[in-house]
Tab-separated table of C-alpha atoms in Angstrom:
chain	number	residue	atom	x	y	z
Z	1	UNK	CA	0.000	0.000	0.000
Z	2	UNK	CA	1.157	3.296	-1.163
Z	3	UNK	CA	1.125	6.428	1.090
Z	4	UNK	CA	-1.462	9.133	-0.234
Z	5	UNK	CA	1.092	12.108	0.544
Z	6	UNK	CA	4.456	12.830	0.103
Z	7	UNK	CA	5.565	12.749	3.339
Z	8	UNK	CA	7.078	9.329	5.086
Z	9	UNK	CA	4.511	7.147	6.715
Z	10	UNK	CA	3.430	8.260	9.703
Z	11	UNK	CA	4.281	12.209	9.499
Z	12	UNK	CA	1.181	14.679	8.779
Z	13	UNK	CA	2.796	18.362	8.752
Z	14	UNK	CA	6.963	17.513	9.671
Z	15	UNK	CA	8.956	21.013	9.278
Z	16	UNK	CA	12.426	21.938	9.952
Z	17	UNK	CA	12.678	22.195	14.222
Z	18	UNK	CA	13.989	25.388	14.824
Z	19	UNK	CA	13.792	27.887	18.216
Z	20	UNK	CA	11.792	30.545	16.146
Z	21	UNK	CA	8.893	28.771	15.352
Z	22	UNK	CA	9.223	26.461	18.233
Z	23	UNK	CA	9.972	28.390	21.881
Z	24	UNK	CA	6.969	27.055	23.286
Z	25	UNK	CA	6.423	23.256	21.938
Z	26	UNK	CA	6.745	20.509	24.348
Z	27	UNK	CA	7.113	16.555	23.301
Z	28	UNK	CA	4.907	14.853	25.977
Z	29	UNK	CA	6.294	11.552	24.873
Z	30	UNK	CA	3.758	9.055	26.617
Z	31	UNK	CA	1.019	9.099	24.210
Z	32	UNK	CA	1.543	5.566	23.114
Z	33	UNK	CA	1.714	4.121	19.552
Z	34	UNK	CA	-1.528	4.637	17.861
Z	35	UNK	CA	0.023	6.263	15.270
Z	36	UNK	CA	1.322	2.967	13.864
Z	37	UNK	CA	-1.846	1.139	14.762
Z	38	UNK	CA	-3.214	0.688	10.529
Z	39	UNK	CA	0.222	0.102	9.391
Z	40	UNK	CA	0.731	-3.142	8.377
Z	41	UNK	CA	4.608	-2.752	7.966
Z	42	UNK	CA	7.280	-0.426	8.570
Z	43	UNK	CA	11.549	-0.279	7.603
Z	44	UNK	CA	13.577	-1.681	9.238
Z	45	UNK	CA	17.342	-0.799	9.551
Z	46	UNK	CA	20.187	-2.992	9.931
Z	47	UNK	CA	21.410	-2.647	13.598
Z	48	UNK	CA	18.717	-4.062	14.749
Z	49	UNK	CA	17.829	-6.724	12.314
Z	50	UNK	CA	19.579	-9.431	14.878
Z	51	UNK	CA	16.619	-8.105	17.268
Z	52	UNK	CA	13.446	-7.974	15.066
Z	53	UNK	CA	14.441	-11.483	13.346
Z	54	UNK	CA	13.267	-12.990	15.948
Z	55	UNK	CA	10.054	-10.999	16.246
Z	56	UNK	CA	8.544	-10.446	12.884
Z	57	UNK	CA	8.700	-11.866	9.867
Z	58	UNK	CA	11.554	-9.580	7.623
Z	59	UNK	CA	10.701	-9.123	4.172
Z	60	UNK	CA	11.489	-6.532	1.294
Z	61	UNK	CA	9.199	-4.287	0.162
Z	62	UNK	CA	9.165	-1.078	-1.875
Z	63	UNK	CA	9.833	0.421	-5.128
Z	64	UNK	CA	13.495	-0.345	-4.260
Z	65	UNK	CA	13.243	-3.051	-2.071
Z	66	UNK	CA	14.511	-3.278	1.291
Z	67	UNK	CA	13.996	-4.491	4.520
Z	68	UNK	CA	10.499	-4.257	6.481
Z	69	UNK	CA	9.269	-5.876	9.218
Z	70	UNK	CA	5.376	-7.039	8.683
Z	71	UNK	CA	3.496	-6.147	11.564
Z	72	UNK	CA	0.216	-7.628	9.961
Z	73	UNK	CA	-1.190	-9.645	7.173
Z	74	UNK	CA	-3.986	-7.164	6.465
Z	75	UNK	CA	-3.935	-3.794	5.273
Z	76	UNK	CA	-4.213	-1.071	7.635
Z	77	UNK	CA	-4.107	-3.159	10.769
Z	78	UNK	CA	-0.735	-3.742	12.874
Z	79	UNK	CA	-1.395	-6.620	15.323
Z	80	UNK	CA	0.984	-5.157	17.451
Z	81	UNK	CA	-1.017	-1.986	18.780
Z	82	UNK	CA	-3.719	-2.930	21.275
Z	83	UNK	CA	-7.329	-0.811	20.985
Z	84	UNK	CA	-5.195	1.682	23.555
Z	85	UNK	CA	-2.528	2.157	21.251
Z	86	UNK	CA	-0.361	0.247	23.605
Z	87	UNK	CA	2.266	-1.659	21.532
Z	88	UNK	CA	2.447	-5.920	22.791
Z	89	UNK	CA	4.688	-6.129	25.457
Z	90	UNK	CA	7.612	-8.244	25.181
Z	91	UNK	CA	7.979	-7.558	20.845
Z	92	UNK	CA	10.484	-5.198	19.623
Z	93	UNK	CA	9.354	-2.010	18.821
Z	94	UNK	CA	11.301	-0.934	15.639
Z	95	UNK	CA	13.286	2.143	15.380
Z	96	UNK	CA	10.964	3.627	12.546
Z	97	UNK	CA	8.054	3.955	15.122
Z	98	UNK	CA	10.321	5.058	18.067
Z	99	UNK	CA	11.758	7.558	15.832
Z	100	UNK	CA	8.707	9.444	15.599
Z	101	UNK	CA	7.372	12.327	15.769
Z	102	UNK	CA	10.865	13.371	14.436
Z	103	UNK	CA	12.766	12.596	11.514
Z	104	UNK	CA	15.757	13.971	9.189
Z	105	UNK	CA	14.300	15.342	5.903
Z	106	UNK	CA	16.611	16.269	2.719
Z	107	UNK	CA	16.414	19.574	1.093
Z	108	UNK	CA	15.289	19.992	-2.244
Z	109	UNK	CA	19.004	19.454	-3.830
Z	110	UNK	CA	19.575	16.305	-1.503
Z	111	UNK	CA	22.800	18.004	0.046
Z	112	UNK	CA	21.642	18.925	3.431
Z	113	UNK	CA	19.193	17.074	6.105
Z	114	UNK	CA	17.930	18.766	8.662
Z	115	UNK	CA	15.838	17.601	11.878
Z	116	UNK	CA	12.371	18.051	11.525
Z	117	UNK	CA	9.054	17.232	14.062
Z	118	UNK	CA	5.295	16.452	12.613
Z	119	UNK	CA	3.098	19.403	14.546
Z	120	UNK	CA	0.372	16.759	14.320
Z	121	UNK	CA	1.487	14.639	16.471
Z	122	UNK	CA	-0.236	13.873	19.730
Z	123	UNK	CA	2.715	13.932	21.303
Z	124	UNK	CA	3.883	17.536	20.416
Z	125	UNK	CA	1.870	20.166	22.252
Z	126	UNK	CA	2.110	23.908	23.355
Z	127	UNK	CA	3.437	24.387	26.735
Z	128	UNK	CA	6.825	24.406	28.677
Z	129	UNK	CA	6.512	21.160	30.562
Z	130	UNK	CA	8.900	19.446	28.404
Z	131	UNK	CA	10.137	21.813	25.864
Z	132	UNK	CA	12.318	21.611	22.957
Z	133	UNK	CA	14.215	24.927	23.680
Z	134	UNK	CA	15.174	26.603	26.570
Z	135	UNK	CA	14.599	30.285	27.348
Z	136	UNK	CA	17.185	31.384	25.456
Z	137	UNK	CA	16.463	29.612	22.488
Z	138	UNK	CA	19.110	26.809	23.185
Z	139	UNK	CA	18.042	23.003	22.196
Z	140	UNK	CA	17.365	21.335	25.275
Z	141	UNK	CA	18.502	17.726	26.364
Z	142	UNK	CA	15.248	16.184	24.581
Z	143	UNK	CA	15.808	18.289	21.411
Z	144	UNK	CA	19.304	16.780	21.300
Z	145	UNK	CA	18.457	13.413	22.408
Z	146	UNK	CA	16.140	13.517	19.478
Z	147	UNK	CA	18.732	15.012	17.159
Z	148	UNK	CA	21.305	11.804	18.220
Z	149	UNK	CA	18.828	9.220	17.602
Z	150	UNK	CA	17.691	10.438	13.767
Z	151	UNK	CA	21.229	11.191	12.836
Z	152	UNK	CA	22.379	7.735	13.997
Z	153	UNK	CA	18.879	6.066	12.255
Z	154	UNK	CA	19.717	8.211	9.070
Z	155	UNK	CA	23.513	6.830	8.779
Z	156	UNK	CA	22.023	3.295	9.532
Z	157	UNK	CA	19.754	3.930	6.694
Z	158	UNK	CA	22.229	4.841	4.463
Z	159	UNK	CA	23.879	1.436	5.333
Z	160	UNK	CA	20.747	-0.469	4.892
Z	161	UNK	CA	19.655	0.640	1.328
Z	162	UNK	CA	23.667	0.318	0.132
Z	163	UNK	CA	22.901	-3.891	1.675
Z	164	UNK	CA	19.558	-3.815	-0.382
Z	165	UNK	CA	21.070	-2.627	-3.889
Z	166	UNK	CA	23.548	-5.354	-3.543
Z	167	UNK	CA	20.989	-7.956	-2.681
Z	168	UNK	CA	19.518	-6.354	-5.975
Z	169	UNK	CA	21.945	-6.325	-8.406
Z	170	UNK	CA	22.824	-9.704	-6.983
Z	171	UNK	CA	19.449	-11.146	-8.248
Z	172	UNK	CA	18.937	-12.391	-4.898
Z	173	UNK	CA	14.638	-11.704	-4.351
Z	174	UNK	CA	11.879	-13.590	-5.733
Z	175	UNK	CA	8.203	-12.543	-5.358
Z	176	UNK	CA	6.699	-14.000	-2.369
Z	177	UNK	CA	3.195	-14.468	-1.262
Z	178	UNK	CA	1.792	-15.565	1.992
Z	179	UNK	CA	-1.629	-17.637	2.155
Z	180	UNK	CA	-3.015	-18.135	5.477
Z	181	UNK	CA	-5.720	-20.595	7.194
Z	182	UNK	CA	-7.431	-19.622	10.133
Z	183	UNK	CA	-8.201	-21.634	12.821
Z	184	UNK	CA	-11.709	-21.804	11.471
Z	185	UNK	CA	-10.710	-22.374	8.090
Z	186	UNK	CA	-11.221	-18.458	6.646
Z	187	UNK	CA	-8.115	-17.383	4.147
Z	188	UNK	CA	-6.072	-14.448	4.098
Z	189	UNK	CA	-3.502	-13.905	1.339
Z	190	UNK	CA	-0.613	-11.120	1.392
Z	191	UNK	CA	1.568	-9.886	-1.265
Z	192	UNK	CA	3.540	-7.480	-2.825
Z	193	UNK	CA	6.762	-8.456	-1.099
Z	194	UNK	CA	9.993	-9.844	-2.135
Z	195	UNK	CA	12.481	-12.688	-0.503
Z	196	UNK	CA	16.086	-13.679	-0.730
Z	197	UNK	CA	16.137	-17.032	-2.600
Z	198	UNK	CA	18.210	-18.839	-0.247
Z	199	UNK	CA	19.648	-21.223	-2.940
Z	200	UNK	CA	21.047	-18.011	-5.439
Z	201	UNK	CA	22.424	-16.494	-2.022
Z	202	UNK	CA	24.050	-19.744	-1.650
Z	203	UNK	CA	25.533	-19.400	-5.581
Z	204	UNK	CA	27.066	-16.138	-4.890
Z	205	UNK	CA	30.652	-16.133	-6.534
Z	206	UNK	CA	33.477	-16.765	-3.685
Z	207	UNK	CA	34.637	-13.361	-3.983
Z	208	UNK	CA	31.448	-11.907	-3.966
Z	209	UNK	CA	30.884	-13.494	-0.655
Z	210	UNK	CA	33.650	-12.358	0.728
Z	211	UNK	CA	32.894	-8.846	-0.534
Z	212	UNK	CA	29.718	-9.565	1.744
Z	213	UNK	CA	31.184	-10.435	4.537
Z	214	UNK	CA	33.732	-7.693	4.746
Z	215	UNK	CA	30.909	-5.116	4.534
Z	216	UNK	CA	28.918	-7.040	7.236
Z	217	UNK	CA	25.577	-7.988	4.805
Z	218	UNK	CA	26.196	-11.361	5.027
Z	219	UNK	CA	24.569	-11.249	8.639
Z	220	UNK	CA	21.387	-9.219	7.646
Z	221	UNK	CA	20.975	-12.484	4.836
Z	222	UNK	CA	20.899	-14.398	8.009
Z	223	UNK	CA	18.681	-12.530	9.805
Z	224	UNK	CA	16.345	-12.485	7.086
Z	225	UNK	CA	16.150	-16.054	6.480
Z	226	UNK	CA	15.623	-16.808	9.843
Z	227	UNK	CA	12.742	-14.331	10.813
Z	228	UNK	CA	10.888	-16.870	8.214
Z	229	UNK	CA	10.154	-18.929	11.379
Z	230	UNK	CA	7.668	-16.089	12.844
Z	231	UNK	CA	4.912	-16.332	10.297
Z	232	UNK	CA	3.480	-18.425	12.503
Z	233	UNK	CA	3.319	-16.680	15.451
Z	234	UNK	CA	1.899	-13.333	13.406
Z	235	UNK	CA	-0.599	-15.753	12.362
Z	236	UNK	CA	-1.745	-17.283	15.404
Z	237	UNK	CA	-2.814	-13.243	16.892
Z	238	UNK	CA	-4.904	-12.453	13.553
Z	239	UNK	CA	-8.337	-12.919	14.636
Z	240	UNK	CA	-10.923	-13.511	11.620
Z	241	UNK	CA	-11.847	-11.638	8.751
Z	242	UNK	CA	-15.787	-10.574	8.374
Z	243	UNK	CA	-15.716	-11.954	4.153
Z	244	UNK	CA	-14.652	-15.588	3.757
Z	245	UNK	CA	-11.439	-14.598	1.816
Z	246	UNK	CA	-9.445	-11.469	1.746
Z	247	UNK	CA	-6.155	-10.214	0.641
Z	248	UNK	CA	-3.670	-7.294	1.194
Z	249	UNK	CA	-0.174	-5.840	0.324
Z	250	UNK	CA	2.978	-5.614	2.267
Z	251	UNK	CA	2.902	-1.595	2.959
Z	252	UNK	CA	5.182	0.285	0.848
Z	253	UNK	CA	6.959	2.764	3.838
């Protein structure tokens, strides 16, 4: 599924965080996750890949595919966000939903990112309780924290699209579809997602492995393969459909 704006899933109104436009915004920060509550699936970067493997199924999605963890099998439901927009304790939550309401967005020539906050957040409100600036104007702890964590997720980013182009121009996905039986026999169906063919990974050309393992990939291929073995736990907490049969797409973040 295909966000209907331009902005990155999630964000409603992001701009550029700055002391002028911003003296008297506070991030409340316990407002829980029903932001990512009708998101079936959201990116996934490579430092923590080990930890979502063994959480979600990891699949790649996109017009240039990379890595995603599916968070449900039908469109605009996450089985991981209760009716309070509490997220299931005990799972990973990934770093795209932790991440937000901020996020690093590139200027218009692609040379310059710069941190920015969604105003429509729940989370971001008017008042001085936990502001983003001091009184004079200075980024407080929070702002920085906040800073820190998207300019580490950006670099990781960067690292995790330069691992999917190689798994790309390796030949390495095939399309994949998942079709699921319910305990009482009703069928779901998901596509739109691609896998590494274990058996071409296994092909690649000796020097091309080691290539791989020098830049550290060859452990996200792992990772991958082995988050296989939670389809059936994301199956066994998807309660039934009202039609007999329905289908969805892996969401395109």
């Amino acid at each position: 599924m295909t966000s209907q704006t331009l902005f990155p899933l999630f964000y409603e109104q992001p701009r550029p965080l700055s002391s002028g436009e911003h003296a008297n915004l506070s991030f409340t920060g316990n407002t829980g996750y029903a932001y990512a509550a009708k998101t079936n699936a959201v990116p996934l970067v490579a430092t923590e890949l080990p930890t979502a493997c063994r959480h979600f199924p990891i699949v790649f999605s996109g017009d240039q595919p990379a890595p995603v963890a599916v968070l449900g099998v039908r469109g605009e439901e996450n089985l991981f966000v209760d009716a309070d927009g509490q997220w299931r304790a005990d799972t990973y939550v990934p770093a795209y939903v932790r991440r937000y309401p901020f996020i690093f967005m590139e200027n218009e020539e692609r040379s310059q990112f710069t941190l920015c906050v969604d105003e429509k957040a729940a989370s971001v409100v008017d008042g001085r309780d936990n502001p983003l600036f001091d009184e004079a104007g200075e980024p407080t702890d929070l702002a920085r924290s906040a800073l820190a964590f998207c300019r580490d997720y950006q670099n990781q980013h960067s690292y995790t699209m330069e691992f999917a182009r190689a798994v790309v121009e390796a030949d390495l996905l095939v399309e994949n579809r998942a079709d699921i039986t319910l305990a009482d026999g009703q069928r779901l169906a998901m596509s739109g997602f691609k896998v590494i063919d274990e058996a071409r990974f296994n092909k690649l050309p000796d020097a091309e492995f080691l290539r791989w393992r020098a830049n550290g990939w060859l452990a996200l291929v792992y990772c991958h393969l082995l988050s296989i073995n939670t389809w059936p736990s994301l199956v066994n907490q998807v309660q039934s459909p009202a039609p007999a049969e329905a289908e969805t797409e892996a969401a395109e973040a």
